[in-house]
Amino acid sequence: MKIYLSGHEYRYAAEQALMSFFPELRPEYSEGAEPEGDCVILALDGAKASAELRLNGRTARGEAEADGAVPESGTERDRLLQKLVKLAFFRAAVELRGSAPPWGALTGVRPVKLAAKYMRQTGLGPAETAGYMTEEYCVSPLRAELCARAAEYSQKADAELEENDVLLYVGIPFCPSRCSYCSFVSSSVEKSLALIGDYIEALVREIRAAGQLAAKHGMKIAAVYFGGGTPTTLSARELDRLMGELADSFDLSRLREYTVEAGRPDTVTGEKLETLRRRGADRISINPQTMNDRVLAAIGRRHTAGDVLAAYALTKEHFPGDINMDLIAGLPEDSPDSFRRSLDAVLGLGPENITVHTLTMKRSSRLSAEGGGIPAGEAAAEMLGHAYSVLPGAGFSPYYLYRQKFSAGGFENTGWCLREHESLYNIGMMEELRSVIALGAGGATKLVHPESGKIDRVFNKKYPYEYIASPGCVPELEKLLG
Ligand code: SF4
């Protein structure tokens, strides 16, 4: 789709707006004269934005104007003008398509941040905040409510965290096999298991170096999260070594939560669970994604729903902490009825957290390479609608939420918790409440500067073979910390 900008250069806003309605269209910029044929013309004149959208012989127009004065310069000015550009596009696209996307004119991945900021600045409650999201950004009432309720959890977590608290992520990029929708681990994940020994050595070096740096700057760890990959792909001995190194290297005196993902039930053993417990973990994630064996086979998970039940029972026997379970709406071969049965089965087990994801189609996934395309939004909408209607009645509240590019129907991923069982790490990391030190392959360290709202990022190498040969995040982090 050709994009023609007039009176501004807000390319990112234009691309985000285009993607939220037409994810299958790639943006191309048109310079010089206004383009002909399918295109969008986004103009800004003072405090007024306009959009003209031409597609398949039809034309629609939208406008948006600032209510009050526009700041002369700075970030607030840019934010406001970009919002106007997106709103103008949104109005034109709604006219052309005849319906609005679930998140209205909001395009970011962290809508809860906006809701929490509004709550903080106005002192208003979740109902008024949801109303604001709907009026200002045309977010659907259901999504606005999810957002406002998660914003309350964000405020609570922010109040609990102290100034020099940080969150610690440790990445273990290994899995027994690769799920068809995965973009996290390499396509040759089974072959990469041979690198585990060298990977652990490199990770131990990074843990020790990061521990020294954290001590020098008075950082205390509020929450630890072992993710990946599937950390429980490692043996009990390997997990014990890493968790021991971590405990020896960092100040854990203010630790509030310690999560280890055991996403694949085929990697869970009593010995590993005992190790996790002994080393201080108090939250674990066992992720069925679906409880339908046919769907599990279709997405390349080499386990059955029966294995999930067995792993859950084993965990209850050996591990006293909270259990999270992930489900995905929109999987291939799944249907709303089958999703309903999966949710019932998971609820029947009684976990403290349930995270309901929407399938996303990342380009590096096998599903995308096989030409699956972005799955139809209607089925995912029905599945999510069911989950959102059942979970509150079972005592769950939405406590964190995020969006991803290329998700079915443009929907979201939402973490639900029983009262007082929210995950501090998930909230703090997603809402960028405190810095995150992320160790291991694929780690994305974020240094949050709360006074200015600025965030510095350091990215580790993504795949084990390149991470092993790299210095990790510490040298870069050291420069940033000064
Ligand atoms: S369990 Fe997660 S990280 Fe591992 S292959 Fe599946 S989606 Fe990827």
CSV table of C-alpha atoms and ligand atoms in Angstrom, one decimal:
chain,number,residue,atom,x,y,z
A,1,MET,CA,0.0,0.0,0.0
A,2,LYS,CA,1.4,3.4,-1.0
A,3,ILE,CA,1.6,5.9,1.9
A,4,TYR,CA,1.8,9.6,1.1
A,5,LEU,CA,2.6,12.0,3.9
A,6,SER,CA,1.9,15.7,3.8
A,7,GLY,CA,2.9,18.2,6.4
A,8,HIS,CA,4.6,15.7,8.7
A,9,GLU,CA,7.1,12.7,8.7
A,10,TYR,CA,5.3,10.4,11.2
A,11,ARG,CA,6.1,7.2,9.3
A,12,TYR,CA,5.9,4.9,12.3
A,13,ALA,CA,2.5,6.1,13.2
A,14,ALA,CA,1.3,5.7,9.6
A,15,GLU,CA,2.7,2.1,9.5
A,16,GLN,CA,1.2,1.1,12.8
A,17,ALA,CA,-2.2,2.5,11.8
A,18,LEU,CA,-2.0,0.6,8.5
A,19,MET,CA,-1.1,-2.6,10.1
A,20,SER,CA,-3.9,-2.5,12.7
A,21,PHE,CA,-6.5,-2.6,9.9
A,22,PHE,CA,-4.7,-4.2,7.0
A,23,PRO,CA,-1.9,-6.4,8.3
A,24,GLU,CA,-1.5,-8.1,5.0
A,25,LEU,CA,-0.5,-4.8,3.2
A,26,ARG,CA,3.1,-3.8,3.3
A,27,PRO,CA,3.8,0.0,3.4
A,28,GLU,CA,5.6,1.7,0.6
A,29,TYR,CA,6.3,5.4,0.7
A,30,SER,CA,5.4,7.6,-2.2
A,31,GLU,CA,7.5,10.8,-2.7
A,32,GLY,CA,6.8,13.7,-5.0
A,33,ALA,CA,3.3,14.0,-6.4
A,34,GLU,CA,0.3,12.3,-4.8
A,35,PRO,CA,0.0,8.7,-5.8
A,36,GLU,CA,-2.7,7.2,-7.9
A,37,GLY,CA,-4.5,3.9,-7.3
A,38,ASP,CA,-4.6,2.1,-3.9
A,39,CYS,CA,-3.0,4.4,-1.3
A,40,VAL,CA,-3.4,6.4,1.9
A,41,ILE,CA,-2.8,10.1,2.0
A,42,LEU,CA,-2.1,11.3,5.6
A,43,ALA,CA,-1.9,15.1,6.0
A,44,LEU,CA,-1.3,17.3,9.0
A,45,ASP,CA,-2.1,21.0,9.0
A,46,GLY,CA,-1.5,22.7,12.3
A,47,ALA,CA,-3.7,20.8,14.9
A,48,LYS,CA,-5.8,19.0,12.3
A,49,ALA,CA,-5.0,15.6,10.6
A,50,SER,CA,-6.8,14.2,7.7
A,51,ALA,CA,-6.7,10.8,5.9
A,52,GLU,CA,-7.8,9.7,2.5
A,53,LEU,CA,-7.8,6.0,2.0
A,54,ARG,CA,-8.3,4.6,-1.5
A,55,LEU,CA,-8.6,0.8,-1.8
A,56,ASN,CA,-10.1,-1.4,-4.5
A,57,GLY,CA,-11.9,1.5,-6.2
A,58,ARG,CA,-13.4,2.9,-3.0
A,59,THR,CA,-12.4,6.0,-1.2
A,60,ALA,CA,-13.0,7.0,2.5
A,61,ARG,CA,-11.9,10.0,4.5
A,62,GLY,CA,-11.3,10.7,8.1
A,63,GLU,CA,-10.3,13.7,10.2
A,64,ALA,CA,-9.1,14.4,13.7
A,65,GLU,CA,-8.4,17.7,15.5
A,66,ALA,CA,-6.8,18.5,18.8
A,67,ASP,CA,-9.2,19.6,21.6
A,68,GLY,CA,-6.7,22.1,23.1
A,69,ALA,CA,-3.4,23.8,22.4
A,70,VAL,CA,-0.7,21.8,20.8
A,71,PRO,CA,2.7,22.1,22.6
A,72,GLU,CA,5.3,24.1,20.5
A,73,SER,CA,7.8,21.2,20.5
A,74,GLY,CA,9.0,18.1,22.4
A,75,THR,CA,7.8,14.6,23.0
A,76,GLU,CA,4.3,15.6,24.1
A,77,ARG,CA,3.8,17.5,20.8
A,78,ASP,CA,4.9,14.5,18.8
A,79,ARG,CA,2.7,12.1,20.8
A,80,LEU,CA,-0.4,14.3,20.3
A,81,LEU,CA,0.2,14.8,16.5
A,82,GLN,CA,0.8,11.1,15.9
A,83,LYS,CA,-2.4,10.3,17.8
A,84,LEU,CA,-4.3,12.7,15.5
A,85,VAL,CA,-2.7,11.1,12.4
A,86,LYS,CA,-3.7,7.6,13.7
A,87,LEU,CA,-7.2,8.7,14.6
A,88,ALA,CA,-7.8,10.3,11.1
A,89,PHE,CA,-6.6,7.0,9.5
A,90,PHE,CA,-8.8,5.0,11.9
A,91,ARG,CA,-11.9,7.0,11.0
A,92,ALA,CA,-11.3,6.6,7.3
A,93,ALA,CA,-10.6,2.9,7.7
A,94,VAL,CA,-13.7,2.3,9.7
A,95,GLU,CA,-15.8,4.0,7.0
A,96,LEU,CA,-14.2,1.9,4.3
A,97,ARG,CA,-14.3,-1.4,6.2
A,98,GLY,CA,-17.6,-0.9,8.0
A,99,SER,CA,-16.2,-2.1,11.3
A,100,ALA,CA,-13.6,-1.1,13.9
A,101,PRO,CA,-10.8,-3.3,15.2
A,102,PRO,CA,-11.0,-4.4,18.9
A,103,TRP,CA,-8.3,-1.9,19.9
A,104,GLY,CA,-9.7,1.0,18.0
A,105,ALA,CA,-7.1,3.6,17.1
A,106,LEU,CA,-4.6,2.3,19.7
A,107,THR,CA,-1.6,0.6,18.0
A,108,GLY,CA,1.0,0.0,20.7
A,109,VAL,CA,1.8,-3.3,22.4
A,110,ARG,CA,1.3,-2.0,25.9
A,111,PRO,CA,-2.1,-0.4,26.2
A,112,VAL,CA,-2.2,-0.9,29.9
A,113,LYS,CA,0.6,1.7,30.3
A,114,LEU,CA,-1.7,4.3,28.9
A,115,ALA,CA,-4.6,3.4,31.2
A,116,ALA,CA,-2.3,3.3,34.2
A,117,LYS,CA,-0.9,6.8,33.3
A,118,TYR,CA,-4.4,8.1,33.1
A,119,MET,CA,-5.4,6.6,36.4
A,120,ARG,CA,-2.2,8.0,38.0
A,121,GLN,CA,-2.7,11.5,36.6
A,122,THR,CA,-6.4,11.8,37.3
A,123,GLY,CA,-6.8,9.6,40.4
A,124,LEU,CA,-9.9,8.1,38.8
A,125,GLY,CA,-10.9,4.5,39.0
A,126,PRO,CA,-11.2,1.6,36.5
A,127,ALA,CA,-14.7,2.5,35.2
A,128,GLU,CA,-13.7,6.1,34.3
A,129,THR,CA,-10.4,4.8,32.9
A,130,ALA,CA,-12.2,2.3,30.7
A,131,GLY,CA,-14.5,5.2,29.5
A,132,TYR,CA,-11.5,7.3,28.6
A,133,MET,CA,-10.0,4.5,26.5
A,134,THR,CA,-13.2,4.1,24.7
A,135,GLU,CA,-13.9,7.8,24.1
A,136,GLU,CA,-10.3,8.9,23.3
A,137,TYR,CA,-9.1,5.9,21.3
A,138,CYS,CA,-12.3,4.1,20.3
A,139,VAL,CA,-11.2,0.9,22.1
A,140,SER,CA,-14.0,-1.6,22.4
A,141,PRO,CA,-15.7,-1.6,25.9
A,142,LEU,CA,-14.5,-5.1,26.6
A,143,ARG,CA,-10.9,-4.4,25.8
A,144,ALA,CA,-11.1,-1.0,27.6
A,145,GLU,CA,-12.3,-2.8,30.8
A,146,LEU,CA,-9.6,-5.5,30.6
A,147,CYS,CA,-7.0,-2.7,30.2
A,148,ALA,CA,-8.4,-0.6,33.1
A,149,ARG,CA,-8.5,-3.6,35.5
A,150,ALA,CA,-4.9,-4.6,34.5
A,151,ALA,CA,-3.9,-1.0,35.1
A,152,GLU,CA,-5.0,-1.3,38.8
A,153,TYR,CA,-2.6,-4.3,39.1
A,154,SER,CA,0.1,-2.2,37.5
A,155,GLN,CA,-0.4,0.6,40.1
A,156,LYS,CA,-0.3,-1.9,42.9
A,157,ALA,CA,2.9,-3.5,41.7
A,158,ASP,CA,4.5,-0.1,41.3
A,159,ALA,CA,3.7,0.8,44.9
A,160,GLU,CA,5.1,-2.5,46.1
A,161,LEU,CA,8.4,-2.2,44.2
A,162,GLU,CA,11.2,-0.1,45.7
A,163,GLU,CA,13.3,2.3,43.8
A,164,ASN,CA,16.4,0.2,43.3
A,165,ASP,CA,14.5,-3.1,42.7
A,166,VAL,CA,15.2,-4.8,39.3
A,167,LEU,CA,13.7,-7.8,37.6
A,168,LEU,CA,16.0,-10.6,36.4
A,169,TYR,CA,15.4,-12.7,33.3
A,170,VAL,CA,17.4,-15.8,32.5
A,171,GLY,CA,16.9,-17.3,29.0
A,172,ILE,CA,17.2,-21.0,28.3
A,173,PRO,CA,16.6,-21.3,24.5
A,174,PHE,CA,16.2,-25.1,24.3
A,175,CYS,CA,13.1,-27.2,23.8
A,176,PRO,CA,12.5,-30.9,23.0
A,177,SER,CA,11.0,-30.0,19.6
A,178,ARG,CA,9.9,-26.8,17.9
A,179,CYS,CA,6.2,-25.8,17.9
A,180,SER,CA,4.9,-24.8,14.4
A,181,TYR,CA,4.1,-21.2,15.5
A,182,CYS,CA,7.4,-20.6,17.4
A,183,SER,CA,9.7,-17.7,16.6
A,184,PHE,CA,11.7,-17.9,19.9
A,185,VAL,CA,14.1,-20.8,19.3
A,186,SER,CA,16.0,-21.8,16.2
A,187,SER,CA,14.4,-24.1,13.6
A,188,SER,CA,17.1,-26.6,14.4
A,189,VAL,CA,16.3,-26.6,18.1
A,190,GLU,CA,16.8,-30.4,18.5
A,191,LYS,CA,20.3,-30.2,17.0
A,192,SER,CA,21.1,-27.3,19.3
A,193,LEU,CA,20.7,-29.5,22.4
A,194,ALA,CA,24.3,-30.5,21.8
A,195,LEU,CA,25.3,-26.9,22.8
A,196,ILE,CA,23.8,-27.1,26.3
A,197,GLY,CA,27.1,-27.7,28.1
A,198,ASP,CA,28.9,-24.7,26.4
A,199,TYR,CA,25.8,-22.6,26.8
A,200,ILE,CA,25.7,-23.1,30.6
A,201,GLU,CA,29.3,-22.1,30.9
A,202,ALA,CA,28.7,-18.9,29.0
A,203,LEU,CA,25.6,-18.2,31.0
A,204,VAL,CA,27.4,-18.8,34.3
A,205,ARG,CA,30.0,-16.2,33.2
A,206,GLU,CA,27.3,-13.7,32.4
A,207,ILE,CA,25.4,-14.4,35.7
A,208,ARG,CA,28.6,-13.7,37.7
A,209,ALA,CA,29.5,-10.5,35.7
A,210,ALA,CA,25.9,-9.2,35.9
A,211,GLY,CA,25.8,-10.0,39.7
A,212,GLN,CA,29.0,-7.9,40.3
A,213,LEU,CA,27.6,-5.0,38.3
A,214,ALA,CA,24.2,-5.1,40.1
A,215,ALA,CA,26.0,-5.1,43.5
A,216,LYS,CA,28.1,-2.1,42.4
A,217,HIS,CA,25.0,-0.2,41.6
A,218,GLY,CA,23.0,-1.3,44.6
A,219,MET,CA,20.4,-3.2,42.6
A,220,LYS,CA,18.2,-5.7,44.4
A,221,ILE,CA,16.3,-8.4,42.6
A,222,ALA,CA,12.6,-8.3,43.2
A,223,ALA,CA,11.6,-11.1,40.8
A,224,VAL,CA,13.4,-13.8,38.8
A,225,TYR,CA,12.1,-15.4,35.7
A,226,PHE,CA,13.6,-18.4,33.9
A,227,GLY,CA,12.1,-18.4,30.4
A,228,GLY,CA,13.0,-19.5,27.0
A,229,GLY,CA,12.6,-21.9,25.3
A,230,THR,CA,11.8,-24.4,28.0
A,231,PRO,CA,14.2,-24.1,31.0
A,232,THR,CA,13.2,-27.6,32.2
A,233,THR,CA,14.7,-29.1,29.1
A,234,LEU,CA,17.9,-28.9,31.2
A,235,SER,CA,18.7,-31.7,33.7
A,236,ALA,CA,18.1,-31.3,37.4
A,237,ARG,CA,21.8,-30.9,37.9
A,238,GLU,CA,22.1,-28.2,35.3
A,239,LEU,CA,19.2,-26.3,36.8
A,240,ASP,CA,20.7,-26.7,40.2
A,241,ARG,CA,24.0,-25.2,39.0
A,242,LEU,CA,22.4,-22.2,37.3
A,243,MET,CA,20.1,-21.4,40.2
A,244,GLY,CA,22.9,-21.8,42.7
A,245,GLU,CA,25.2,-19.4,40.7
A,246,LEU,CA,22.3,-17.0,40.6
A,247,ALA,CA,21.8,-17.1,44.3
A,248,ASP,CA,25.5,-16.7,44.9
A,249,SER,CA,25.8,-13.7,42.5
A,250,PHE,CA,22.8,-11.5,43.2
A,251,ASP,CA,21.3,-9.9,46.3
A,252,LEU,CA,18.0,-11.8,46.7
A,253,SER,CA,17.1,-10.4,50.1
A,254,ARG,CA,14.2,-8.5,48.6
A,255,LEU,CA,13.1,-11.3,46.3
A,256,ARG,CA,9.3,-11.5,46.0
A,257,GLU,CA,8.8,-14.1,43.2
A,258,TYR,CA,10.8,-16.8,41.4
A,259,THR,CA,9.3,-18.3,38.3
A,260,VAL,CA,10.6,-21.1,36.2
A,261,GLU,CA,8.9,-22.0,33.0
A,262,ALA,CA,8.3,-25.7,32.5
A,263,GLY,CA,6.2,-25.1,29.4
A,264,ARG,CA,6.5,-28.5,27.9
A,265,PRO,CA,5.0,-31.2,30.2
A,266,ASP,CA,7.3,-33.8,28.6
A,267,THR,CA,10.2,-32.1,30.4
A,268,VAL,CA,8.8,-32.2,33.9
A,269,THR,CA,10.2,-34.7,36.4
A,270,GLY,CA,10.0,-35.1,40.2
A,271,GLU,CA,13.7,-34.5,40.5
A,272,LYS,CA,13.6,-31.2,38.6
A,273,LEU,CA,10.6,-30.0,40.6
A,274,GLU,CA,12.4,-30.8,43.9
A,275,THR,CA,15.5,-28.9,42.6
A,276,LEU,CA,13.4,-25.8,41.7
A,277,ARG,CA,11.7,-25.8,45.1
A,278,ARG,CA,14.9,-26.3,47.0
A,279,ARG,CA,16.5,-23.4,45.1
A,280,GLY,CA,13.7,-21.0,45.9
A,281,ALA,CA,11.4,-21.1,42.9
A,282,ASP,CA,7.8,-20.4,43.9
A,283,ARG,CA,6.0,-20.2,40.6
A,284,ILE,CA,6.0,-22.5,37.6
A,285,SER,CA,4.4,-22.5,34.2
A,286,ILE,CA,3.0,-25.7,32.6
A,287,ASN,CA,1.6,-24.8,29.2
A,288,PRO,CA,-0.7,-27.1,27.4
A,289,GLN,CA,-1.7,-24.4,24.8
A,290,THR,CA,-4.6,-26.7,24.0
A,291,MET,CA,-6.0,-29.9,25.6
A,292,ASN,CA,-6.9,-31.3,22.2
A,293,ASP,CA,-4.5,-34.1,21.1
A,294,ARG,CA,-5.2,-33.5,17.4
A,295,VAL,CA,-4.3,-29.8,17.8
A,296,LEU,CA,-1.2,-30.6,19.8
A,297,ALA,CA,0.0,-32.9,17.0
A,298,ALA,CA,-0.8,-30.2,14.4
A,299,ILE,CA,1.3,-27.6,16.1
A,300,GLY,CA,4.3,-30.0,16.6
A,301,ARG,CA,4.1,-30.5,20.4
A,302,ARG,CA,5.3,-34.0,21.0
A,303,HIS,CA,3.0,-34.6,24.0
A,304,THR,CA,-0.6,-35.3,24.7
A,305,ALA,CA,-3.2,-33.7,26.9
A,306,GLY,CA,-2.7,-36.7,29.2
A,307,ASP,CA,0.9,-35.7,29.6
A,308,VAL,CA,-0.2,-32.3,30.8
A,309,LEU,CA,-2.5,-33.9,33.4
A,310,ALA,CA,0.4,-36.1,34.6
A,311,ALA,CA,2.8,-33.2,34.8
A,312,TYR,CA,0.3,-31.1,36.7
A,313,ALA,CA,-0.3,-34.0,39.2
A,314,LEU,CA,3.5,-34.4,39.6
A,315,THR,CA,3.9,-30.7,40.2
A,316,LYS,CA,1.3,-30.6,42.9
A,317,GLU,CA,3.1,-33.5,44.6
A,318,HIS,CA,6.6,-31.9,44.5
A,319,PHE,CA,6.1,-28.2,44.2
A,320,PRO,CA,4.1,-26.0,46.6
A,321,GLY,CA,4.1,-22.8,44.6
A,322,ASP,CA,1.7,-21.1,42.1
A,323,ILE,CA,1.1,-22.7,38.7
A,324,ASN,CA,0.4,-20.9,35.5
A,325,MET,CA,-1.1,-22.5,32.5
A,326,ASP,CA,-1.1,-21.0,28.9
A,327,LEU,CA,-3.7,-21.5,26.3
A,328,ILE,CA,-3.7,-20.2,22.8
A,329,ALA,CA,-6.8,-19.0,20.9
A,330,GLY,CA,-6.7,-19.5,17.1
A,331,LEU,CA,-4.5,-22.5,16.7
A,332,PRO,CA,-4.7,-24.5,13.5
A,333,GLU,CA,-7.2,-27.4,13.7
A,334,ASP,CA,-8.8,-25.9,16.8
A,335,SER,CA,-12.4,-24.8,17.0
A,336,PRO,CA,-14.4,-22.7,19.5
A,337,ASP,CA,-15.9,-25.9,21.0
A,338,SER,CA,-12.6,-27.6,21.4
A,339,PHE,CA,-11.1,-24.4,22.9
A,340,ARG,CA,-14.0,-24.4,25.4
A,341,ARG,CA,-13.2,-27.9,26.4
A,342,SER,CA,-9.5,-27.0,26.8
A,343,LEU,CA,-10.4,-24.1,29.1
A,344,ASP,CA,-12.7,-26.3,31.1
A,345,ALA,CA,-10.0,-28.9,31.5
A,346,VAL,CA,-7.5,-26.3,32.7
A,347,LEU,CA,-10.0,-24.7,35.1
A,348,GLY,CA,-10.7,-28.2,36.5
A,349,LEU,CA,-7.0,-28.5,37.5
A,350,GLY,CA,-7.2,-25.3,39.6
A,351,PRO,CA,-4.1,-23.3,38.6
A,352,GLU,CA,-3.6,-19.9,40.2
A,353,ASN,CA,-2.8,-18.2,36.8
A,354,ILE,CA,-4.2,-18.8,33.3
A,355,THR,CA,-2.7,-16.9,30.4
A,356,VAL,CA,-4.9,-16.7,27.3
A,357,HIS,CA,-2.8,-15.9,24.2
A,358,THR,CA,-3.9,-15.2,20.7
A,359,LEU,CA,-2.0,-17.0,18.0
A,360,THR,CA,0.5,-14.7,16.2
A,361,MET,CA,2.0,-15.5,12.9
A,362,LYS,CA,5.7,-14.5,13.1
A,363,ARG,CA,7.6,-14.7,9.9
A,364,SER,CA,10.3,-17.0,11.3
A,365,SER,CA,7.7,-19.6,12.4
A,366,ARG,CA,7.2,-22.9,10.5
A,367,LEU,CA,3.5,-22.2,10.3
A,368,SER,CA,4.1,-18.9,8.5
A,369,ALA,CA,6.7,-20.4,6.2
A,370,GLU,CA,4.2,-23.1,5.2
A,371,GLY,CA,1.9,-20.4,4.0
A,372,GLY,CA,-0.6,-20.6,6.9
A,373,GLY,CA,-1.3,-16.9,6.8
A,374,ILE,CA,-2.8,-15.0,9.6
A,375,PRO,CA,-5.6,-17.1,11.0
A,376,ALA,CA,-9.2,-16.0,10.8
A,377,GLY,CA,-10.1,-13.6,13.5
A,378,GLU,CA,-13.7,-14.8,14.0
A,379,ALA,CA,-12.8,-18.1,15.5
A,380,ALA,CA,-10.2,-16.5,17.8
A,381,ALA,CA,-12.8,-13.8,18.8
A,382,GLU,CA,-15.3,-16.5,19.8
A,383,MET,CA,-12.6,-18.4,21.8
A,384,LEU,CA,-11.5,-15.2,23.6
A,385,GLY,CA,-15.1,-14.1,24.2
A,386,HIS,CA,-15.8,-17.4,25.9
A,387,ALA,CA,-12.7,-17.2,28.0
A,388,TYR,CA,-13.4,-13.7,29.1
A,389,SER,CA,-16.9,-14.6,30.1
A,390,VAL,CA,-16.0,-17.7,32.1
A,391,LEU,CA,-12.8,-16.7,33.8
A,392,PRO,CA,-14.2,-13.9,36.1
A,393,GLY,CA,-16.9,-16.3,37.3
A,394,ALA,CA,-14.2,-18.8,38.3
A,395,GLY,CA,-12.5,-16.1,40.4
A,396,PHE,CA,-9.9,-14.8,37.9
A,397,SER,CA,-9.0,-11.2,37.1
A,398,PRO,CA,-7.0,-9.8,34.2
A,399,TYR,CA,-3.7,-8.6,35.7
A,400,TYR,CA,-1.5,-8.0,32.7
A,401,LEU,CA,-2.0,-7.7,29.0
A,402,TYR,CA,0.0,-7.1,25.8
A,403,ARG,CA,-0.5,-7.0,22.1
A,404,GLN,CA,1.7,-8.4,19.4
A,405,LYS,CA,2.0,-7.8,15.7
A,406,PHE,CA,0.3,-10.3,13.3
A,407,SER,CA,-2.0,-11.8,15.9
A,408,ALA,CA,-5.3,-13.3,14.8
A,409,GLY,CA,-7.9,-10.6,14.6
A,410,GLY,CA,-5.6,-8.1,16.1
A,411,PHE,CA,-6.4,-9.4,19.6
A,412,GLU,CA,-4.3,-9.5,22.8
A,413,ASN,CA,-2.6,-11.9,25.3
A,414,THR,CA,-4.0,-11.6,28.8
A,415,GLY,CA,-2.8,-13.0,32.1
A,416,TRP,CA,-5.5,-13.9,34.6
A,417,CYS,CA,-4.9,-14.6,38.2
A,418,LEU,CA,-6.8,-15.6,41.3
A,419,ARG,CA,-6.9,-12.9,44.0
A,420,GLU,CA,-3.4,-12.1,45.4
A,421,HIS,CA,-1.7,-14.5,42.9
A,422,GLU,CA,-0.6,-12.0,40.2
A,423,SER,CA,2.9,-12.3,38.8
A,424,LEU,CA,5.0,-9.4,39.8
A,425,TYR,CA,7.6,-10.1,37.1
A,426,ASN,CA,5.0,-10.2,34.3
A,427,ILE,CA,3.5,-6.9,35.4
A,428,GLY,CA,6.8,-5.1,36.1
A,429,MET,CA,8.3,-6.3,32.8
A,430,MET,CA,5.4,-5.6,30.6
A,431,GLU,CA,4.5,-2.2,32.1
A,432,GLU,CA,8.2,-1.3,32.3
A,433,LEU,CA,7.9,-0.4,36.0
A,434,ARG,CA,11.6,-1.2,36.7
A,435,SER,CA,14.7,-2.2,34.9
A,436,VAL,CA,15.0,-5.8,33.6
A,437,ILE,CA,18.4,-7.4,33.4
A,438,ALA,CA,18.0,-10.2,30.8
A,439,LEU,CA,20.7,-12.8,30.7
A,440,GLY,CA,21.2,-15.6,28.1
A,441,ALA,CA,20.4,-15.9,24.5
A,442,GLY,CA,17.7,-13.6,23.2
A,443,GLY,CA,17.8,-11.5,26.4
A,444,ALA,CA,16.6,-8.0,26.0
A,445,THR,CA,17.9,-5.9,28.9
A,446,LYS,CA,16.0,-2.7,29.6
A,447,LEU,CA,17.3,0.1,31.8
A,448,VAL,CA,14.3,2.2,32.9
A,449,HIS,CA,14.8,5.8,33.9
A,450,PRO,CA,11.6,6.6,35.7
A,451,GLU,CA,12.2,10.3,35.9
A,452,SER,CA,12.4,10.9,32.2
A,453,GLY,CA,10.5,7.8,31.0
A,454,LYS,CA,13.5,7.0,28.8
A,455,ILE,CA,14.5,3.3,28.3
A,456,ASP,CA,17.9,2.1,27.2
A,457,ARG,CA,18.0,-1.4,25.7
A,458,VAL,CA,20.8,-4.0,25.3
A,459,PHE,CA,20.1,-7.0,23.2
A,460,ASN,CA,21.9,-10.3,23.6
A,461,LYS,CA,22.6,-12.6,20.6
A,462,LYS,CA,19.5,-14.6,19.8
A,463,TYR,CA,20.8,-18.1,19.1
A,464,PRO,CA,22.9,-20.3,21.5
A,465,TYR,CA,25.8,-20.7,19.1
A,466,GLU,CA,26.3,-16.9,18.7
A,467,TYR,CA,25.5,-16.2,22.4
A,468,ILE,CA,28.2,-18.6,23.5
A,469,ALA,CA,30.8,-16.7,21.5
A,470,SER,CA,29.6,-13.3,22.7
A,471,PRO,CA,30.3,-11.2,25.8
A,472,GLY,CA,26.6,-11.0,26.8
A,473,CYS,CA,24.9,-7.8,28.0
A,474,VAL,CA,27.3,-6.7,30.8
A,475,PRO,CA,29.9,-4.6,28.9
A,476,GLU,CA,27.2,-2.6,27.2
A,477,LEU,CA,25.2,-2.3,30.4
A,478,GLU,CA,28.3,-1.2,32.3
A,479,LYS,CA,28.7,1.7,29.8
A,480,LEU,CA,25.1,2.7,30.3
A,481,LEU,CA,25.2,2.6,34.0
A,482,GLY,CA,28.5,4.6,34.0
B,1,SF4,S1,7.7,-24.5,23.8
B,1,SF4,FE1,7.7,-22.3,23.4
B,1,SF4,S2,9.9,-21.8,22.9
B,1,SF4,FE2,9.7,-24.0,22.8
B,1,SF4,S3,9.3,-24.5,20.6
B,1,SF4,FE3,7.3,-24.3,21.6
B,1,SF4,S4,6.7,-22.1,21.4
B,1,SF4,FE4,8.9,-22.3,21.0
